[in-house]
Amino acid sequence: MMVIKKSIRTRHRYLLIRSNINGKDLLREIMRRAYKYLGILSIPKIEIIESKDNLHILRISRKEFNKVRIALILENEPRIILLKSSGTLRGIKEN
Amino acid sequence: MRKFYDLHVEFEWNDPSQLGYERIFIPFFITNKYDRDQINIMNVEKGKPKHLNSDLFRFRDWRFDIEILSKIRDKNKYVEFSFQDIAKEIKEGHIQRIRLFTQVIRAYKIPYIFTSGAHNIDETRSPKEIALLGEFLGLSQRGVLDSMSKNVENLLEDKGWI
Protein backbone atom coordinates (compact mmCIF):
# COMPACT_ATOMS: atom_id res chain seq x y z
CA MET A 1 0.00 0.00 0.00
CA MET A 2 1.28 3.42 -0.91
CA VAL A 3 1.81 5.65 2.08
CA ILE A 4 1.09 9.37 1.68
CA LYS A 5 3.63 11.61 3.34
CA LYS A 6 2.26 13.56 6.28
CA SER A 7 3.23 16.87 4.74
CA ILE A 8 1.23 16.14 1.57
CA ARG A 9 -1.96 15.02 3.31
CA THR A 10 -4.91 17.41 3.28
CA ARG A 11 -5.35 18.88 6.73
CA HIS A 12 -8.91 19.13 8.01
CA ARG A 13 -10.86 20.89 10.69
CA TYR A 14 -14.14 19.74 12.18
CA LEU A 15 -17.27 21.78 12.67
CA LEU A 16 -20.25 21.01 14.88
CA ILE A 17 -23.51 22.46 13.57
CA ARG A 18 -27.19 22.33 14.44
CA SER A 19 -29.78 22.18 11.70
CA ASN A 20 -33.29 20.91 11.15
CA ILE A 21 -32.49 19.34 7.80
CA ASN A 22 -30.64 16.04 7.54
CA GLY A 23 -28.56 13.83 5.29
CA LYS A 24 -28.39 14.59 1.60
CA ASP A 25 -30.55 17.71 1.88
CA LEU A 26 -28.13 19.20 4.41
CA LEU A 27 -25.06 18.43 2.30
CA ARG A 28 -26.79 19.86 -0.78
CA GLU A 29 -27.64 23.06 1.12
CA ILE A 30 -24.07 23.42 2.46
CA MET A 31 -22.59 22.90 -1.01
CA ARG A 32 -25.05 25.40 -2.50
CA ARG A 33 -23.93 28.07 -0.05
CA ALA A 34 -20.24 27.25 -0.51
CA TYR A 35 -20.68 27.46 -4.27
CA LYS A 36 -22.57 30.76 -4.00
CA TYR A 37 -20.05 32.55 -1.79
CA LEU A 38 -16.71 30.83 -2.51
CA GLY A 39 -17.09 30.26 -6.23
CA ILE A 40 -16.57 27.14 -8.27
CA LEU A 41 -12.76 27.22 -8.16
CA SER A 42 -12.42 27.22 -4.41
CA ILE A 43 -15.14 24.80 -3.34
CA PRO A 44 -13.59 22.59 -0.65
CA LYS A 45 -14.34 18.95 0.03
CA ILE A 46 -17.02 18.86 2.71
CA GLU A 47 -18.19 15.66 4.36
CA ILE A 48 -20.76 14.93 7.03
CA ILE A 49 -18.95 12.64 9.47
CA GLU A 50 -21.71 12.03 12.01
CA SER A 51 -25.30 13.02 12.60
CA LYS A 52 -27.33 12.66 15.75
CA ASP A 53 -30.75 14.31 16.15
CA ASN A 54 -30.21 17.88 14.92
CA LEU A 55 -26.44 17.88 15.52
CA HIS A 56 -24.02 17.20 12.69
CA ILE A 57 -20.22 17.06 12.47
CA LEU A 58 -18.66 18.33 9.23
CA ARG A 59 -15.12 17.76 7.99
CA ILE A 60 -13.75 20.64 5.94
CA SER A 61 -10.26 21.26 4.55
CA ARG A 62 -8.33 23.72 6.63
CA LYS A 63 -7.61 26.18 3.83
CA GLU A 64 -11.21 27.16 3.20
CA PHE A 65 -12.53 26.51 6.71
CA ASN A 66 -13.15 30.13 7.70
CA LYS A 67 -14.73 31.03 4.37
CA VAL A 68 -17.10 28.07 4.58
CA ARG A 69 -18.14 29.08 8.10
CA ILE A 70 -18.99 32.57 6.86
CA ALA A 71 -20.87 31.17 3.87
CA LEU A 72 -22.96 29.03 6.23
CA ILE A 73 -24.05 31.94 8.43
CA LEU A 74 -24.83 34.46 5.69
CA GLU A 75 -28.13 32.84 4.67
CA ASN A 76 -31.15 32.79 6.94
CA GLU A 77 -33.23 29.85 5.77
CA PRO A 78 -32.84 27.02 6.55
CA ARG A 79 -30.93 28.15 9.61
CA ILE A 80 -27.60 26.43 10.26
CA ILE A 81 -26.19 27.25 13.69
CA LEU A 82 -22.43 26.93 14.18
CA LEU A 83 -21.73 25.50 17.61
CA LYS A 84 -18.08 24.52 17.82
CA SER A 85 -15.00 24.04 15.70
CA SER A 86 -11.95 21.93 16.43
CA GLY A 87 -8.82 20.51 14.81
CA THR A 88 -9.58 16.98 15.96
CA LEU A 89 -12.66 14.80 16.00
CA ARG A 90 -12.00 13.96 19.62
CA GLY A 91 -11.93 17.64 20.52
CA ILE A 92 -15.31 18.26 18.98
CA LYS A 93 -16.92 15.28 20.70
CA GLU A 94 -15.88 16.51 24.15
CA ASN A 95 -18.71 18.03 26.21
CA MET B 1 -18.05 35.22 32.29
CA ARG B 2 -18.95 38.13 30.08
CA LYS B 3 -22.52 39.04 29.19
CA PHE B 4 -23.66 39.75 25.67
CA TYR B 5 -26.44 42.10 24.57
CA ASP B 6 -28.18 42.58 21.24
CA LEU B 7 -29.33 46.18 20.81
CA HIS B 8 -31.20 45.76 17.54
CA VAL B 9 -33.84 43.02 17.34
CA GLU B 10 -37.16 43.87 15.71
CA PHE B 11 -39.39 41.15 17.15
CA GLU B 12 -40.36 39.72 20.53
CA TRP B 13 -37.63 37.16 21.21
CA ASN B 14 -38.64 35.12 24.24
CA ASP B 15 -35.48 33.14 24.87
CA PRO B 16 -32.30 35.01 23.81
CA SER B 17 -30.21 32.98 26.27
CA GLN B 18 -30.38 30.09 23.76
CA LEU B 19 -27.76 31.89 21.67
CA GLY B 20 -25.87 33.27 24.66
CA TYR B 21 -27.45 36.71 25.06
CA GLU B 22 -28.16 38.20 28.47
CA ARG B 23 -30.70 40.69 27.18
CA ILE B 24 -32.02 42.07 23.90
CA PHE B 25 -33.51 45.44 23.00
CA ILE B 26 -36.11 46.52 20.46
CA PRO B 27 -34.81 49.94 19.35
CA PHE B 28 -36.56 53.16 18.47
CA PHE B 29 -35.68 54.62 15.08
CA ILE B 30 -35.15 58.26 15.78
CA THR B 31 -36.46 60.95 13.43
CA ASN B 32 -36.44 64.18 15.42
CA LYS B 33 -37.05 63.51 19.06
CA TYR B 34 -34.71 61.54 21.32
CA ASP B 35 -36.50 59.00 23.51
CA ARG B 36 -34.68 58.56 26.82
CA ASP B 37 -36.52 55.33 27.67
CA GLN B 38 -35.37 53.44 24.60
CA ILE B 39 -32.27 52.64 22.56
CA ASN B 40 -32.23 55.25 19.81
CA ILE B 41 -30.88 54.41 16.37
CA MET B 42 -30.51 56.98 13.62
CA ASN B 43 -30.47 55.88 10.00
CA VAL B 44 -27.76 57.86 8.24
CA GLU B 45 -28.03 58.50 4.51
CA LYS B 46 -25.10 59.74 2.40
CA GLY B 47 -22.87 59.88 5.48
CA LYS B 48 -24.63 62.88 7.01
CA PRO B 49 -26.90 62.43 10.06
CA LYS B 50 -29.58 65.06 10.78
CA HIS B 51 -28.14 65.63 14.24
CA LEU B 52 -25.90 63.81 16.72
CA ASN B 53 -28.49 63.22 19.43
CA SER B 54 -28.78 59.45 19.17
CA ASP B 55 -27.22 56.36 20.80
CA LEU B 56 -26.33 54.48 17.65
CA PHE B 57 -25.71 55.61 14.08
CA ARG B 58 -26.57 53.18 11.32
CA PHE B 59 -24.77 54.07 8.09
CA ARG B 60 -27.13 52.34 5.68
CA ASP B 61 -25.27 53.05 2.43
CA TRP B 62 -21.80 52.81 4.08
CA ARG B 63 -20.87 56.30 2.90
CA PHE B 64 -19.08 58.35 5.49
CA ASP B 65 -17.66 61.74 6.35
CA ILE B 66 -14.58 61.52 8.56
CA GLU B 67 -15.41 64.77 10.38
CA ILE B 68 -18.80 63.40 11.40
CA LEU B 69 -17.30 60.07 12.47
CA SER B 70 -14.78 61.98 14.61
CA LYS B 71 -17.63 63.93 16.22
CA ILE B 72 -19.42 60.66 16.97
CA ARG B 73 -16.25 59.41 18.68
CA ASP B 74 -15.78 62.63 20.66
CA LYS B 75 -19.38 62.53 21.91
CA ASN B 76 -19.03 58.89 23.06
CA LYS B 77 -21.67 57.65 20.64
CA TYR B 78 -21.47 54.43 18.66
CA VAL B 79 -21.62 53.32 15.05
CA GLU B 80 -23.88 50.33 14.45
CA PHE B 81 -22.86 47.31 12.39
CA SER B 82 -25.96 45.25 11.75
CA PHE B 83 -25.36 41.64 10.69
CA GLN B 84 -28.39 41.61 8.38
CA ASP B 85 -27.29 44.86 6.66
CA ILE B 86 -23.80 43.46 6.08
CA ALA B 87 -25.15 40.12 4.81
CA LYS B 88 -27.43 41.97 2.39
CA GLU B 89 -24.53 44.04 1.02
CA ILE B 90 -22.34 40.94 0.61
CA LYS B 91 -25.14 39.18 -1.30
CA GLU B 92 -25.40 42.17 -3.60
CA GLY B 93 -21.63 42.10 -4.16
CA HIS B 94 -20.80 45.38 -2.40
CA ILE B 95 -18.36 44.02 0.14
CA GLN B 96 -15.66 46.55 -0.82
CA ARG B 97 -17.80 49.42 0.54
CA ILE B 98 -18.04 47.78 3.95
CA ARG B 99 -14.32 46.89 3.98
CA LEU B 100 -13.45 50.56 3.35
CA PHE B 101 -15.87 51.66 6.06
CA THR B 102 -14.38 49.23 8.61
CA GLN B 103 -10.85 50.34 7.69
CA VAL B 104 -11.79 53.92 8.55
CA ILE B 105 -13.50 52.82 11.77
CA ARG B 106 -10.30 51.02 12.78
CA ALA B 107 -7.94 53.78 11.73
CA TYR B 108 -9.82 56.56 13.56
CA LYS B 109 -10.74 54.35 16.55
CA ILE B 110 -14.46 55.07 16.26
CA PRO B 111 -16.44 53.10 18.87
CA TYR B 112 -18.81 50.58 17.32
CA ILE B 113 -21.45 48.05 18.32
CA PHE B 114 -22.37 44.92 16.42
CA THR B 115 -26.05 43.91 16.38
CA SER B 116 -28.00 41.19 14.61
CA GLY B 117 -30.73 43.43 13.13
CA ALA B 118 -33.05 40.41 13.11
CA HIS B 119 -36.72 40.56 12.10
CA ASN B 120 -37.46 36.93 12.98
CA ILE B 121 -35.88 33.99 14.80
CA ASP B 122 -34.08 32.72 11.67
CA GLU B 123 -32.21 36.01 11.33
CA THR B 124 -30.73 35.93 14.82
CA ARG B 125 -27.04 35.16 15.20
CA SER B 126 -24.92 34.19 18.19
CA PRO B 127 -22.09 36.52 19.34
CA LYS B 128 -19.49 34.05 18.03
CA GLU B 129 -21.08 34.01 14.57
CA ILE B 130 -21.18 37.80 14.48
CA ALA B 131 -17.52 37.92 15.57
CA LEU B 132 -16.66 35.61 12.68
CA LEU B 133 -18.15 38.07 10.22
CA GLY B 134 -16.37 40.98 11.94
CA GLU B 135 -13.06 39.17 11.58
CA PHE B 136 -13.77 38.64 7.91
CA LEU B 137 -14.25 42.41 7.52
CA GLY B 138 -10.86 43.14 9.08
CA LEU B 139 -11.75 43.80 12.71
CA SER B 140 -10.38 41.79 15.60
CA GLN B 141 -12.46 39.02 17.15
CA ARG B 142 -11.88 40.46 20.59
CA GLY B 143 -12.95 43.93 19.47
CA VAL B 144 -16.18 42.60 18.00
CA LEU B 145 -17.03 40.55 21.10
CA ASP B 146 -16.22 43.56 23.31
CA SER B 147 -18.54 45.68 21.18
CA MET B 148 -21.44 43.39 22.12
CA SER B 149 -20.59 43.30 25.81
CA LYS B 150 -18.35 46.09 27.17
CA ASN B 151 -19.48 48.85 24.80
CA VAL B 152 -23.14 48.02 25.39
CA GLU B 153 -22.61 47.98 29.15
CA ASN B 154 -20.98 51.42 28.93
CA LEU B 155 -23.93 52.69 26.89
CA LEU B 156 -26.45 51.26 29.36
CA GLU B 157 -24.50 52.75 32.26
CA ASP B 158 -24.59 56.17 30.59
CA LYS B 159 -28.36 55.83 30.27
CA GLY B 160 -28.58 54.78 33.93
CA TRP B 161 -30.09 51.36 33.20
CA ILE B 162 -27.37 49.36 34.98
mmCIF file of C-alpha atoms in Angstrom:
data_model
loop_
_atom_site.group_PDB
_atom_site.id
_atom_site.type_symbol
_atom_site.label_atom_id
_atom_site.label_comp_id
_atom_site.label_asym_id
_atom_site.label_seq_id
_atom_site.Cartn_x
_atom_site.Cartn_y
_atom_site.Cartn_z
ATOM 1 C CA MET A 1 0.000 0.000 0.000
ATOM 2 C CA MET A 2 1.276 3.421 -0.907
ATOM 3 C CA VAL A 3 1.814 5.652 2.079
ATOM 4 C CA ILE A 4 1.091 9.371 1.675
ATOM 5 C CA LYS A 5 3.629 11.615 3.344
ATOM 6 C CA LYS A 6 2.256 13.565 6.285
ATOM 7 C CA SER A 7 3.231 16.875 4.738
ATOM 8 C CA ILE A 8 1.230 16.137 1.574
ATOM 9 C CA ARG A 9 -1.963 15.024 3.308
ATOM 10 C CA THR A 10 -4.906 17.413 3.283
ATOM 11 C CA ARG A 11 -5.353 18.875 6.725
ATOM 12 C CA HIS A 12 -8.907 19.131 8.014
ATOM 13 C CA ARG A 13 -10.862 20.886 10.694
ATOM 14 C CA TYR A 14 -14.140 19.741 12.181
ATOM 15 C CA LEU A 15 -17.273 21.783 12.669
ATOM 16 C CA LEU A 16 -20.254 21.005 14.884
ATOM 17 C CA ILE A 17 -23.507 22.465 13.573
ATOM 18 C CA ARG A 18 -27.186 22.327 14.442
ATOM 19 C CA SER A 19 -29.784 22.182 11.702
ATOM 20 C CA ASN A 20 -33.295 20.909 11.149
ATOM 21 C CA ILE A 21 -32.488 19.341 7.799
ATOM 22 C CA ASN A 22 -30.639 16.043 7.536
ATOM 23 C CA GLY A 23 -28.562 13.834 5.292
ATOM 24 C CA LYS A 24 -28.393 14.594 1.596
ATOM 25 C CA ASP A 25 -30.545 17.712 1.882
ATOM 26 C CA LEU A 26 -28.127 19.196 4.413
ATOM 27 C CA LEU A 27 -25.061 18.425 2.300
ATOM 28 C CA ARG A 28 -26.788 19.862 -0.780
ATOM 29 C CA GLU A 29 -27.641 23.059 1.123
ATOM 30 C CA ILE A 30 -24.070 23.419 2.456
ATOM 31 C CA MET A 31 -22.587 22.902 -1.009
ATOM 32 C CA ARG A 32 -25.048 25.399 -2.498
ATOM 33 C CA ARG A 33 -23.931 28.071 -0.049
ATOM 34 C CA ALA A 34 -20.242 27.245 -0.508
ATOM 35 C CA TYR A 35 -20.680 27.464 -4.272
ATOM 36 C CA LYS A 36 -22.570 30.758 -4.003
ATOM 37 C CA TYR A 37 -20.049 32.547 -1.789
ATOM 38 C CA LEU A 38 -16.706 30.830 -2.512
ATOM 39 C CA GLY A 39 -17.088 30.262 -6.234
ATOM 40 C CA ILE A 40 -16.565 27.145 -8.275
ATOM 41 C CA LEU A 41 -12.759 27.222 -8.159
ATOM 42 C CA SER A 42 -12.420 27.221 -4.405
ATOM 43 C CA ILE A 43 -15.139 24.801 -3.337
ATOM 44 C CA PRO A 44 -13.594 22.586 -0.647
ATOM 45 C CA LYS A 45 -14.338 18.954 0.030
ATOM 46 C CA ILE A 46 -17.016 18.864 2.714
ATOM 47 C CA GLU A 47 -18.190 15.664 4.365
ATOM 48 C CA ILE A 48 -20.755 14.933 7.032
ATOM 49 C CA ILE A 49 -18.954 12.641 9.467
ATOM 50 C CA GLU A 50 -21.706 12.032 12.007
ATOM 51 C CA SER A 51 -25.305 13.023 12.602
ATOM 52 C CA LYS A 52 -27.334 12.663 15.748
ATOM 53 C CA ASP A 53 -30.747 14.306 16.152
ATOM 54 C CA ASN A 54 -30.206 17.881 14.919
ATOM 55 C CA LEU A 55 -26.444 17.882 15.522
ATOM 56 C CA HIS A 56 -24.019 17.202 12.693
ATOM 57 C CA ILE A 57 -20.224 17.057 12.468
ATOM 58 C CA LEU A 58 -18.659 18.328 9.232
ATOM 59 C CA ARG A 59 -15.119 17.758 7.993
ATOM 60 C CA ILE A 60 -13.749 20.644 5.938
ATOM 61 C CA SER A 61 -10.263 21.256 4.548
ATOM 62 C CA ARG A 62 -8.325 23.725 6.632
ATOM 63 C CA LYS A 63 -7.610 26.182 3.827
ATOM 64 C CA GLU A 64 -11.209 27.160 3.203
ATOM 65 C CA PHE A 65 -12.533 26.510 6.709
ATOM 66 C CA ASN A 66 -13.149 30.130 7.700
ATOM 67 C CA LYS A 67 -14.731 31.028 4.370
ATOM 68 C CA VAL A 68 -17.104 28.067 4.584
ATOM 69 C CA ARG A 69 -18.140 29.078 8.095
ATOM 70 C CA ILE A 70 -18.987 32.570 6.864
ATOM 71 C CA ALA A 71 -20.874 31.166 3.869
ATOM 72 C CA LEU A 72 -22.956 29.033 6.234
ATOM 73 C CA ILE A 73 -24.052 31.938 8.427
ATOM 74 C CA LEU A 74 -24.831 34.464 5.691
ATOM 75 C CA GLU A 75 -28.128 32.842 4.668
ATOM 76 C CA ASN A 76 -31.148 32.791 6.936
ATOM 77 C CA GLU A 77 -33.231 29.848 5.768
ATOM 78 C CA PRO A 78 -32.842 27.019 6.546
ATOM 79 C CA ARG A 79 -30.927 28.152 9.609
ATOM 80 C CA ILE A 80 -27.596 26.434 10.256
ATOM 81 C CA ILE A 81 -26.188 27.251 13.692
ATOM 82 C CA LEU A 82 -22.434 26.927 14.177
ATOM 83 C CA LEU A 83 -21.727 25.502 17.610
ATOM 84 C CA LYS A 84 -18.081 24.519 17.820
ATOM 85 C CA SER A 85 -14.998 24.038 15.697
ATOM 86 C CA SER A 86 -11.955 21.927 16.429
ATOM 87 C CA GLY A 87 -8.823 20.509 14.813
ATOM 88 C CA THR A 88 -9.584 16.975 15.964
ATOM 89 C CA LEU A 89 -12.660 14.802 15.998
ATOM 90 C CA ARG A 90 -11.997 13.963 19.622
ATOM 91 C CA GLY A 91 -11.931 17.645 20.522
ATOM 92 C CA ILE A 92 -15.312 18.257 18.982
ATOM 93 C CA LYS A 93 -16.921 15.281 20.704
ATOM 94 C CA GLU A 94 -15.882 16.507 24.153
ATOM 95 C CA ASN A 95 -18.712 18.029 26.212
ATOM 96 C CA MET B 1 -18.048 35.223 32.286
ATOM 97 C CA ARG B 2 -18.946 38.133 30.077
ATOM 98 C CA LYS B 3 -22.522 39.044 29.194
ATOM 99 C CA PHE B 4 -23.664 39.753 25.675
ATOM 100 C CA TYR B 5 -26.437 42.103 24.573
ATOM 101 C CA ASP B 6 -28.178 42.584 21.242
ATOM 102 C CA LEU B 7 -29.329 46.179 20.812
ATOM 103 C CA HIS B 8 -31.202 45.762 17.544
ATOM 104 C CA VAL B 9 -33.836 43.023 17.343
ATOM 105 C CA GLU B 10 -37.159 43.865 15.706
ATOM 106 C CA PHE B 11 -39.390 41.154 17.150
ATOM 107 C CA GLU B 12 -40.361 39.715 20.533
ATOM 108 C CA TRP B 13 -37.628 37.158 21.211
ATOM 109 C CA ASN B 14 -38.638 35.121 24.236
ATOM 110 C CA ASP B 15 -35.481 33.140 24.872
ATOM 111 C CA PRO B 16 -32.303 35.007 23.809
ATOM 112 C CA SER B 17 -30.210 32.977 26.273
ATOM 113 C CA GLN B 18 -30.377 30.094 23.764
ATOM 114 C CA LEU B 19 -27.761 31.886 21.665
ATOM 115 C CA GLY B 20 -25.868 33.266 24.656
ATOM 116 C CA TYR B 21 -27.455 36.714 25.062
ATOM 117 C CA GLU B 22 -28.157 38.196 28.466
ATOM 118 C CA ARG B 23 -30.702 40.690 27.179
ATOM 119 C CA ILE B 24 -32.023 42.071 23.902
ATOM 120 C CA PHE B 25 -33.513 45.443 23.000
ATOM 121 C CA ILE B 26 -36.111 46.516 20.465
ATOM 122 C CA PRO B 27 -34.806 49.937 19.353
ATOM 123 C CA PHE B 28 -36.557 53.159 18.473
ATOM 124 C CA PHE B 29 -35.676 54.619 15.084
ATOM 125 C CA ILE B 30 -35.152 58.262 15.780
ATOM 126 C CA THR B 31 -36.457 60.948 13.433
ATOM 127 C CA ASN B 32 -36.444 64.184 15.416
ATOM 128 C CA LYS B 33 -37.052 63.514 19.059
ATOM 129 C CA TYR B 34 -34.710 61.537 21.321
ATOM 130 C CA ASP B 35 -36.504 58.998 23.506
ATOM 131 C CA ARG B 36 -34.676 58.559 26.824
ATOM 132 C CA ASP B 37 -36.517 55.328 27.669
ATOM 133 C CA GLN B 38 -35.373 53.439 24.597
ATOM 134 C CA ILE B 39 -32.272 52.636 22.564
ATOM 135 C CA ASN B 40 -32.229 55.251 19.808
ATOM 136 C CA ILE B 41 -30.876 54.409 16.373
ATOM 137 C CA MET B 42 -30.510 56.982 13.621
ATOM 138 C CA ASN B 43 -30.474 55.876 10.003
ATOM 139 C CA VAL B 44 -27.760 57.865 8.243
ATOM 140 C CA GLU B 45 -28.033 58.502 4.508
ATOM 141 C CA LYS B 46 -25.096 59.736 2.402
ATOM 142 C CA GLY B 47 -22.870 59.880 5.484
ATOM 143 C CA LYS B 48 -24.632 62.878 7.012
ATOM 144 C CA PRO B 49 -26.903 62.431 10.056
ATOM 145 C CA LYS B 50 -29.581 65.058 10.776
ATOM 146 C CA HIS B 51 -28.144 65.628 14.245
ATOM 147 C CA LEU B 52 -25.901 63.812 16.716
ATOM 148 C CA ASN B 53 -28.491 63.221 19.434
ATOM 149 C CA SER B 54 -28.778 59.450 19.168
ATOM 150 C CA ASP B 55 -27.225 56.359 20.804
ATOM 151 C CA LEU B 56 -26.329 54.480 17.651
ATOM 152 C CA PHE B 57 -25.713 55.607 14.081
ATOM 153 C CA ARG B 58 -26.574 53.175 11.325
ATOM 154 C CA PHE B 59 -24.774 54.075 8.086
ATOM 155 C CA ARG B 60 -27.130 52.339 5.683
ATOM 156 C CA ASP B 61 -25.270 53.051 2.435
ATOM 157 C CA TRP B 62 -21.799 52.808 4.080
ATOM 158 C CA ARG B 63 -20.873 56.295 2.898
ATOM 159 C CA PHE B 64 -19.078 58.348 5.489
ATOM 160 C CA ASP B 65 -17.659 61.736 6.350
ATOM 161 C CA ILE B 66 -14.576 61.524 8.558
ATOM 162 C CA GLU B 67 -15.414 64.773 10.375
ATOM 163 C CA ILE B 68 -18.801 63.403 11.402
ATOM 164 C CA LEU B 69 -17.301 60.073 12.468
ATOM 165 C CA SER B 70 -14.785 61.980 14.609
ATOM 166 C CA LYS B 71 -17.635 63.934 16.222
ATOM 167 C CA ILE B 72 -19.425 60.663 16.974
ATOM 168 C CA ARG B 73 -16.250 59.410 18.679
ATOM 169 C CA ASP B 74 -15.785 62.626 20.655
ATOM 170 C CA LYS B 75 -19.382 62.530 21.907
ATOM 171 C CA ASN B 76 -19.033 58.887 23.064
ATOM 172 C CA LYS B 77 -21.668 57.654 20.640
ATOM 173 C CA TYR B 78 -21.470 54.432 18.658
ATOM 174 C CA VAL B 79 -21.620 53.321 15.047
ATOM 175 C CA GLU B 80 -23.882 50.330 14.454
ATOM 176 C CA PHE B 81 -22.856 47.307 12.394
ATOM 177 C CA SER B 82 -25.960 45.253 11.747
ATOM 178 C CA PHE B 83 -25.364 41.639 10.691
ATOM 179 C CA GLN B 84 -28.386 41.612 8.376
ATOM 180 C CA ASP B 85 -27.289 44.860 6.659
ATOM 181 C CA ILE B 86 -23.800 43.458 6.076
ATOM 182 C CA ALA B 87 -25.150 40.119 4.811
ATOM 183 C CA LYS B 88 -27.431 41.973 2.388
ATOM 184 C CA GLU B 89 -24.532 44.037 1.020
ATOM 185 C CA ILE B 90 -22.342 40.939 0.613
ATOM 186 C CA LYS B 91 -25.141 39.179 -1.298
ATOM 187 C CA GLU B 92 -25.402 42.172 -3.598
ATOM 188 C CA GLY B 93 -21.630 42.096 -4.162
ATOM 189 C CA HIS B 94 -20.797 45.378 -2.400
ATOM 190 C CA ILE B 95 -18.355 44.020 0.143
ATOM 191 C CA GLN B 96 -15.662 46.547 -0.823
ATOM 192 C CA ARG B 97 -17.796 49.417 0.540
ATOM 193 C CA ILE B 98 -18.041 47.785 3.953
ATOM 194 C CA ARG B 99 -14.323 46.893 3.975
ATOM 195 C CA LEU B 100 -13.448 50.556 3.347
ATOM 196 C CA PHE B 101 -15.865 51.661 6.058
ATOM 197 C CA THR B 102 -14.382 49.229 8.612
ATOM 198 C CA GLN B 103 -10.850 50.342 7.690
ATOM 199 C CA VAL B 104 -11.792 53.918 8.545
ATOM 200 C CA ILE B 105 -13.498 52.818 11.769
ATOM 201 C CA ARG B 106 -10.302 51.022 12.785
ATOM 202 C CA ALA B 107 -7.936 53.779 11.735
ATOM 203 C CA TYR B 108 -9.823 56.562 13.562
ATOM 204 C CA LYS B 109 -10.741 54.354 16.549
ATOM 205 C CA ILE B 110 -14.459 55.068 16.261
ATOM 206 C CA PRO B 111 -16.438 53.099 18.870
ATOM 207 C CA TYR B 112 -18.805 50.581 17.318
ATOM 208 C CA ILE B 113 -21.452 48.051 18.323
ATOM 209 C CA PHE B 114 -22.374 44.921 16.416
ATOM 210 C CA THR B 115 -26.047 43.915 16.376
ATOM 211 C CA SER B 116 -28.004 41.194 14.605
ATOM 212 C CA GLY B 117 -30.728 43.432 13.134
ATOM 213 C CA ALA B 118 -33.046 40.413 13.110
ATOM 214 C CA HIS B 119 -36.717 40.561 12.099
ATOM 215 C CA ASN B 120 -37.463 36.933 12.984
ATOM 216 C CA ILE B 121 -35.877 33.987 14.798
ATOM 217 C CA ASP B 122 -34.083 32.719 11.673
ATOM 218 C CA GLU B 123 -32.214 36.005 11.326
ATOM 219 C CA THR B 124 -30.734 35.934 14.824
ATOM 220 C CA ARG B 125 -27.038 35.157 15.197
ATOM 221 C CA SER B 126 -24.918 34.189 18.194
ATOM 222 C CA PRO B 127 -22.090 36.525 19.336
ATOM 223 C CA LYS B 128 -19.495 34.055 18.028
ATOM 224 C CA GLU B 129 -21.085 34.009 14.573
ATOM 225 C CA ILE B 130 -21.180 37.800 14.479
ATOM 226 C CA ALA B 131 -17.522 37.918 15.575
ATOM 227 C CA LEU B 132 -16.656 35.613 12.677
ATOM 228 C CA LEU B 133 -18.147 38.072 10.218
ATOM 229 C CA GLY B 134 -16.374 40.980 11.941
ATOM 230 C CA GLU B 135 -13.060 39.166 11.583
ATOM 231 C CA PHE B 136 -13.768 38.640 7.909
ATOM 232 C CA LEU B 137 -14.249 42.408 7.521
ATOM 233 C CA GLY B 138 -10.862 43.141 9.077
ATOM 234 C CA LEU B 139 -11.748 43.801 12.707
ATOM 235 C CA SER B 140 -10.381 41.795 15.602
ATOM 236 C CA GLN B 141 -12.464 39.025 17.146
ATOM 237 C CA ARG B 142 -11.878 40.462 20.593
ATOM 238 C CA GLY B 143 -12.947 43.933 19.470
ATOM 239 C CA VAL B 144 -16.185 42.602 17.998
ATOM 240 C CA LEU B 145 -17.034 40.552 21.101
ATOM 241 C CA ASP B 146 -16.224 43.556 23.309
ATOM 242 C CA SER B 147 -18.544 45.678 21.177
ATOM 243 C CA MET B 148 -21.440 43.392 22.120
ATOM 244 C CA SER B 149 -20.589 43.303 25.814
ATOM 245 C CA LYS B 150 -18.347 46.093 27.175
ATOM 246 C CA ASN B 151 -19.477 48.846 24.803
ATOM 247 C CA VAL B 152 -23.138 48.020 25.388
ATOM 248 C CA GLU B 153 -22.613 47.977 29.154
ATOM 249 C CA ASN B 154 -20.977 51.421 28.928
ATOM 250 C CA LEU B 155 -23.930 52.694 26.895
ATOM 251 C CA LEU B 156 -26.453 51.263 29.356
ATOM 252 C CA GLU B 157 -24.504 52.750 32.264
ATOM 253 C CA ASP B 158 -24.593 56.169 30.594
ATOM 254 C CA LYS B 159 -28.360 55.831 30.275
ATOM 255 C CA GLY B 160 -28.580 54.775 33.928
ATOM 256 C CA TRP B 161 -30.090 51.359 33.202
ATOM 257 C CA ILE B 162 -27.365 49.357 34.983
#
